[in-house]
Structures are given as C-alpha cells and as structure tokens.
CSV table of C-alpha atoms and ligand atoms in Angstrom, one decimal:
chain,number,residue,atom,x,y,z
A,23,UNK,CA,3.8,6.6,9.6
A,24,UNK,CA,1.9,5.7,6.4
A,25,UNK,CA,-1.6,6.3,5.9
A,26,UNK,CA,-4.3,3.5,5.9
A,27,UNK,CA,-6.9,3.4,3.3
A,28,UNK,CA,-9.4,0.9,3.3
A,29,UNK,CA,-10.5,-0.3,-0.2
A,30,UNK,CA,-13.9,-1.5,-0.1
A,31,UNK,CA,-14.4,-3.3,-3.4
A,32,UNK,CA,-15.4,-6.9,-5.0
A,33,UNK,CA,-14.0,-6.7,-8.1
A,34,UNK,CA,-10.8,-9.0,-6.8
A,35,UNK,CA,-9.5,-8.0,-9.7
A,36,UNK,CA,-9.4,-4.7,-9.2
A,37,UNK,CA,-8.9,-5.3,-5.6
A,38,UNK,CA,-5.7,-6.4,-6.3
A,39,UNK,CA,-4.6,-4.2,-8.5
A,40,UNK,CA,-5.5,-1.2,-6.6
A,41,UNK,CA,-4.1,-2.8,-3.4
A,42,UNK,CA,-0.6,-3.0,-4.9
A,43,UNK,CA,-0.4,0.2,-6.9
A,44,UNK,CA,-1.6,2.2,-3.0
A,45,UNK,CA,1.2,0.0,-1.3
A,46,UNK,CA,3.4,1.4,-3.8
A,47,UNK,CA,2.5,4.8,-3.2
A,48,UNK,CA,3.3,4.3,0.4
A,49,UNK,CA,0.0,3.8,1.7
A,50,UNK,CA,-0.9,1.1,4.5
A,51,UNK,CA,-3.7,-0.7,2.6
A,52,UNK,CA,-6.6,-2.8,4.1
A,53,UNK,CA,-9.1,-4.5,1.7
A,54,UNK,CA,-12.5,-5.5,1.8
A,55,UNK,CA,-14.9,-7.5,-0.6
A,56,UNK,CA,-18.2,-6.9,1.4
A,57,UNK,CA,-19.7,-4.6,3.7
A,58,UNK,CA,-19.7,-6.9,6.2
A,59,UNK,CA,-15.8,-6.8,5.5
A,60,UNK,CA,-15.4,-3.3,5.7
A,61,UNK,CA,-17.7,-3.1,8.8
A,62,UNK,CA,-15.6,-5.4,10.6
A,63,UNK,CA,-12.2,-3.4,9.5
A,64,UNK,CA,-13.6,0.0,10.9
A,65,UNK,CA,-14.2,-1.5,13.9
A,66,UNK,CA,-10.7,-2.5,14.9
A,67,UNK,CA,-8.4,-0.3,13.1
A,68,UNK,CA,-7.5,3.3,12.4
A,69,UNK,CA,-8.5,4.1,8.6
A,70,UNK,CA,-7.4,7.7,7.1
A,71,UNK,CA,-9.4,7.4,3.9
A,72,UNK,CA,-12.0,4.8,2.6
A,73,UNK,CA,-12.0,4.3,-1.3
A,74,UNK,CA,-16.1,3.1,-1.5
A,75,UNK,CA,-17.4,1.0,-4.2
A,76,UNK,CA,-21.4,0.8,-4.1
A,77,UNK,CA,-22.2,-2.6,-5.8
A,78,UNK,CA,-21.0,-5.3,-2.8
A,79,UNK,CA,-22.8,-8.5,-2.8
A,80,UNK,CA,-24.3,-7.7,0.5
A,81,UNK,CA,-25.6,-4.4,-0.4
A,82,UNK,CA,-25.3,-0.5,-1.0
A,83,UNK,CA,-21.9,1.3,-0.2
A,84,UNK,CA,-24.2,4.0,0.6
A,85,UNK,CA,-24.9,2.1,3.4
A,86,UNK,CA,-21.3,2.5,4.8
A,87,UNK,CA,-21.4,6.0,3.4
A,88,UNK,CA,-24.4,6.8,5.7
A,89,UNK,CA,-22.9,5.0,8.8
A,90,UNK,CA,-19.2,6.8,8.3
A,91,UNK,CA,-21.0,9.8,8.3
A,92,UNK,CA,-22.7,9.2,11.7
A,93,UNK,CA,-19.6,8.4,13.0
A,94,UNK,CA,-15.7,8.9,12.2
A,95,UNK,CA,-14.9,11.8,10.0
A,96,UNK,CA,-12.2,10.2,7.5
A,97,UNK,CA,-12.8,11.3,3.9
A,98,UNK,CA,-14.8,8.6,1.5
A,99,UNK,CA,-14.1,8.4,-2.1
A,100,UNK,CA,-16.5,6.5,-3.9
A,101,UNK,CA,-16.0,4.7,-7.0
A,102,UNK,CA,-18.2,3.2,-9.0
A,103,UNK,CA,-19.4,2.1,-12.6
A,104,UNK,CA,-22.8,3.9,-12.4
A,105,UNK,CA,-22.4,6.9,-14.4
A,106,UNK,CA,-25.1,9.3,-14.2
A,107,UNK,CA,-25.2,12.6,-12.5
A,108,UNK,CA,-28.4,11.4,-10.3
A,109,UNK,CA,-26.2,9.2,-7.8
A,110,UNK,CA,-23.1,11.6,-8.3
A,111,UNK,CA,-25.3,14.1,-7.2
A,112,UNK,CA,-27.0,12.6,-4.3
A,113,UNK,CA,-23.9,10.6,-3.3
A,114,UNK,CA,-21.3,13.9,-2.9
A,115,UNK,CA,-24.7,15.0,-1.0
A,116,UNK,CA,-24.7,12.1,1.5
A,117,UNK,CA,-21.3,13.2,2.7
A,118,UNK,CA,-18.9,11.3,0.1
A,119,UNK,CA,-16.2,13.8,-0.5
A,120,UNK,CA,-15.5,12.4,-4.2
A,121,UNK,CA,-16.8,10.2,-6.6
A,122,UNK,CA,-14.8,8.7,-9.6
A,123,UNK,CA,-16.4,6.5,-12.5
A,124,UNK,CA,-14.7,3.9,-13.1
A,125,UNK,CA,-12.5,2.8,-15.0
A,126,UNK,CA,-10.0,5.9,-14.0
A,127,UNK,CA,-6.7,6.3,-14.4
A,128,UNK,CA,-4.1,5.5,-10.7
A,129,UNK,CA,-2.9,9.4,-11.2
A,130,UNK,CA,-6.5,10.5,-11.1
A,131,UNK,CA,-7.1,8.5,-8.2
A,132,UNK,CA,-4.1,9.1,-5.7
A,133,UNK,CA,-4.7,13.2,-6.7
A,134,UNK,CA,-8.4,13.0,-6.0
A,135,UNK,CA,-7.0,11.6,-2.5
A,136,UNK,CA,-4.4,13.8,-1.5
A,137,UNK,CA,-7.0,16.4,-2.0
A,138,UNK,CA,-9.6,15.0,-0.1
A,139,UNK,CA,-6.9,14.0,2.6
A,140,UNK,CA,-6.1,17.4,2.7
A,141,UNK,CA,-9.4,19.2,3.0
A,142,UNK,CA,-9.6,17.3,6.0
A,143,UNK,CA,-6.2,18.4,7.7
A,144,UNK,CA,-4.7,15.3,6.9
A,145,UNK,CA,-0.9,16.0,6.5
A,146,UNK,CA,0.0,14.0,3.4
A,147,UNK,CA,3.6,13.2,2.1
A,148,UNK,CA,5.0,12.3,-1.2
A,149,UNK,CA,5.6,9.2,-1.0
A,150,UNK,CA,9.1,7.5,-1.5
A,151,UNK,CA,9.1,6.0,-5.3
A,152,UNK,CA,13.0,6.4,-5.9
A,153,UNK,CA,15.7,4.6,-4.0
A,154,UNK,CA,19.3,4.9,-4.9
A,155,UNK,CA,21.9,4.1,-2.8
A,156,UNK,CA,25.9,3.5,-4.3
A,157,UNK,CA,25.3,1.7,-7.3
A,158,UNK,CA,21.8,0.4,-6.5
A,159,UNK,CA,18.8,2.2,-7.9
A,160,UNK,CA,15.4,1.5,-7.1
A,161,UNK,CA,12.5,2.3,-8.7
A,162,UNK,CA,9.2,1.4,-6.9
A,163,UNK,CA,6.9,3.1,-9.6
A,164,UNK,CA,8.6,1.2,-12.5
A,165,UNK,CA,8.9,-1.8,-10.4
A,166,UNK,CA,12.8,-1.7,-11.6
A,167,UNK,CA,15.7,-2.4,-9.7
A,168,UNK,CA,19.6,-1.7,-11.1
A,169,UNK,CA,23.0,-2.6,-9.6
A,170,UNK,CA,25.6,-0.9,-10.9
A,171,UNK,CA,23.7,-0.2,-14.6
A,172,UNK,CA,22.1,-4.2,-14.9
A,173,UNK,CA,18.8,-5.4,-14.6
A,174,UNK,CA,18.3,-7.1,-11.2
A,175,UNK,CA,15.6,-9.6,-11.9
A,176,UNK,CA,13.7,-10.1,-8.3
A,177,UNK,CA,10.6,-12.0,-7.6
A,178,UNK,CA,7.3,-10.6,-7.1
A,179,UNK,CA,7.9,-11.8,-3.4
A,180,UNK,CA,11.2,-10.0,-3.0
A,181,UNK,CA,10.7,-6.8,-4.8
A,182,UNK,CA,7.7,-6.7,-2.2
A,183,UNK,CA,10.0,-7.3,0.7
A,184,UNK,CA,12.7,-4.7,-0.4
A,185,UNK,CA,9.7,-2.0,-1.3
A,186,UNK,CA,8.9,-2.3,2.2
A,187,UNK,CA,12.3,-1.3,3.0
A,188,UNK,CA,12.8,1.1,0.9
A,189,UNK,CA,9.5,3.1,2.0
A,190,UNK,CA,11.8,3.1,5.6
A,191,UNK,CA,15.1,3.5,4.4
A,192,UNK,CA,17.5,4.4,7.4
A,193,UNK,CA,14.9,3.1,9.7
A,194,UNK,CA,14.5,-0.6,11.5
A,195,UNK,CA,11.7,-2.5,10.4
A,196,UNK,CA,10.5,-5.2,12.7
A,197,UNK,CA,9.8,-8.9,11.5
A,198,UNK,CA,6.5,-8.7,12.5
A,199,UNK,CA,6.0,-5.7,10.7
A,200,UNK,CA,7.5,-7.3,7.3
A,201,UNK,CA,5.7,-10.3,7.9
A,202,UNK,CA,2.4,-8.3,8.3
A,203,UNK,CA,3.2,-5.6,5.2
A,204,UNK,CA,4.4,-8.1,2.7
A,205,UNK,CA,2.9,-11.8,3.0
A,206,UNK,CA,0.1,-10.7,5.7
A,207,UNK,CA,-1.2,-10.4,9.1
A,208,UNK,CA,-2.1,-13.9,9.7
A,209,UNK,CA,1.7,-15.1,8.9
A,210,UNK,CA,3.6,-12.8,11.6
A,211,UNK,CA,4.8,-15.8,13.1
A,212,UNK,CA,6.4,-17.6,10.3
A,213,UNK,CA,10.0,-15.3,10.3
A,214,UNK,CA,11.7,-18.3,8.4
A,215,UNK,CA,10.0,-16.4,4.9
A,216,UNK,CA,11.5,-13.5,6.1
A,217,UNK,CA,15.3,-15.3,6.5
A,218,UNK,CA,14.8,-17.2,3.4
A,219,UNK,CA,13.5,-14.0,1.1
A,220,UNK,CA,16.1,-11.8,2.8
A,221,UNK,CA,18.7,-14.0,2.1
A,222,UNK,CA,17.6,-13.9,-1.8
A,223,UNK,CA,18.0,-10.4,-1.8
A,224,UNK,CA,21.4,-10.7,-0.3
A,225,UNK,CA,22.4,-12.5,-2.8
A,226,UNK,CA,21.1,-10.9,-5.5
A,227,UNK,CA,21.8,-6.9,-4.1
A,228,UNK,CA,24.8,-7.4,-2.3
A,229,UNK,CA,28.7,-8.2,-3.3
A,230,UNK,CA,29.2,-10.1,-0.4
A,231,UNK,CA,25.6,-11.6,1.2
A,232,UNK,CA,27.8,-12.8,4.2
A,233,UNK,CA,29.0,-9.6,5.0
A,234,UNK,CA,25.7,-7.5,3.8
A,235,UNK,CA,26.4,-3.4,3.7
A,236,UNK,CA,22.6,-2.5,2.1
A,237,UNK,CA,20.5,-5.1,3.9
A,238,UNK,CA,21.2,-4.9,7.6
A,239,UNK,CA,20.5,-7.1,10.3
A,240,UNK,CA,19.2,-5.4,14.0
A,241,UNK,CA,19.9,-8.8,16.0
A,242,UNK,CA,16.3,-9.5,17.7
A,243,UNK,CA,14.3,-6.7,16.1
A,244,UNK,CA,14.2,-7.0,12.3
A,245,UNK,CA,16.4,-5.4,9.2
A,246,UNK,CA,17.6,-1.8,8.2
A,247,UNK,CA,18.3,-0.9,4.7
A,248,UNK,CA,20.8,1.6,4.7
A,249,UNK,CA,19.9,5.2,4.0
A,250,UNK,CA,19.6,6.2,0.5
A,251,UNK,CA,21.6,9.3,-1.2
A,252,UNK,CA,19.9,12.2,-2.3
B,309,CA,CA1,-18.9,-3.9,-7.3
C-alpha cells in the first residue's frame, strides 16, 4: 500500500506541481491550501508524512505543527521561503523533523522524506518508476512511454491512468480506486471516464484493443495490467 502525504501548501502552483511529481513517486497524495484544509484532512484519513508550509492564508503552519505534535506521531517536513536560522531553529525545536527552504530541488525533497519516514519506523519502498513489459516501456519519471522503439504520444489524462497501473502492475485495481487516484474522489461514480480513457489506451498500447493482452479487464471489479519483466 502506498504512503499518504499530505501537502499543506497555497502556492497552487506549487501545489500542483508537487502533487504530481509525489504521485509519481508512488506516494498517495492529499492536498491542502489552508489550515482549515489540512485540519479537516487529519481528521478523516490516515496521513504517513505531512510536507508543512507556514504562510497559509488562515495562519501559522506552526499552528498544525504544534497540534500534530499533541497528537499523532507522523513525521512533519516543513517548507518554507523564510530563510533564517531563527525559525529553523525554533521550528526543528517545536517537533518538525525537517525543514527545507524553498525553492529545493524534488531529489532533495523525497530523500529528506525517506529519512524522516524512516527515523520513524516507517517501512519505505522504492517506488516503481520503470515499466517494461514485451515491447512496451514505461517510464513514469521521464513521463515517456515506447512501443516497440516509437514514441507513444498519450494525454495527460491517460498517462495518469496507466501510471496508476503501472504502480500495481500484476495487481487488480478497482474502478473506484482509478476513479479516486486519477480524476478524484468526488468522481468515483462516473466509470464511463474510466471505459472511455481505457479504451484510448487500448488503442494506442495494444495490437488488437478488442482482444487487449496488457490492459485487462476483471469483469465487475476494475483492470489488471499485466506484470512487468524484470
Ligand atoms: Ca505560503
């Protein structure tokens, strides 16, 4: 199962980007722009790490940081513009585990994680980047798919949709569970988007989309990519 990490930050820009790059990684991702946000998250699901931003429009993240501390013991990461030691200081102090200026770089970030995931007795795994199965290849870092040695060209939409899969490759994913992972939780009802996107990717990933061998249909449940190669 992946790892959630709620991302409490209202940049939406940064949001956004952050949101994708951790789904990529393989990590569940919940978002907030505001405390109140990020309150309300906590409250009704499990969260493995928090990733803390301190300048929300409806306050302090030390705030949170304070009221995580009270309670649940998942490992905070703040990250912020404010770049003196004084807050650093006080901050690691309060109980945050890390603190990273911003901007940083996505390799510093998912490091400083796994280590503070780890402190904690969190079991982390790499997380699957690489997919390659006959003469498909996958890459979800490089956001790059080949069949046999030509550019597949997919749509943000689809590559999304296949990433899913490829993060549980051998595994059946249910539609509510694609629904939720790629367009949302609020559109786990609406499995025509997942017929319509899958049969896209039939057509662009498969020699015969009538008779898929990759993309696999569990009657009922949801779909089963096949099991990559090693
Ligand atoms: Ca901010």
């Amino acid at each position: 199962m992946s790892l959630t990490v709620l991302l409490v930050e209202d940049d939406r820009e940064l949001r956004g980007t952050l949101r994708e790059s951790l789904t990529v990684e393989g990590y569940a991702v919940l978002a907030a722009a505001s405390l109140a946000d990020a309150h309300a998250l906590l409250s009704n699901a499990r969260v493995d790490i928090v990733l803390l931003d301190l300048g929300l429009p409806d306050g302090d993240g030390e705030t949170l940081l304070a009221a995580l501390r009270r309670g649940r013991g998942m490992p905070v990461i703040v990250i912020s513009a404010r770049e003196t030691d004084d807050p650093k200081i006080r901050l690691l102090d309060a109980g945050a585990d890390d603190f990273l200026v911003k901007p940083f770089s996505l390799g510093e970030l998912l490091a400083r994680m796994r280590v503070a995931l780890r402190h904690r007795g969190t079991p982390t795994q790499a997380a699957i980047t690489h997919y390659t199965q006959g003469a498909l290849q996958v890459d979800l870092r490089a956001h790059r798919v080949r069949l046999a040695d030509e550019d597949v060209h997919l749509t943000p939409t689809e590559f999304k949709l296949l990433a899913r899969l490829v993060r549980s490759a051998g595994q059946v994913v249910t539609h509510r569970q694609l629904l939720a992972d790629v367009w949302g939780a609020e559109f786990i009802e609406h499995t025509h988007y997942l017929r319509l996107y899958m049969g896209q990717l039939r057509a662009k990933l498969e020699a015969d989309p009538a008779d898929p061998r990759r993309l696999l249909t569990e009657p009922g449940v949801g779909y089963r990519l096949v099991e990559g190669e090693e």
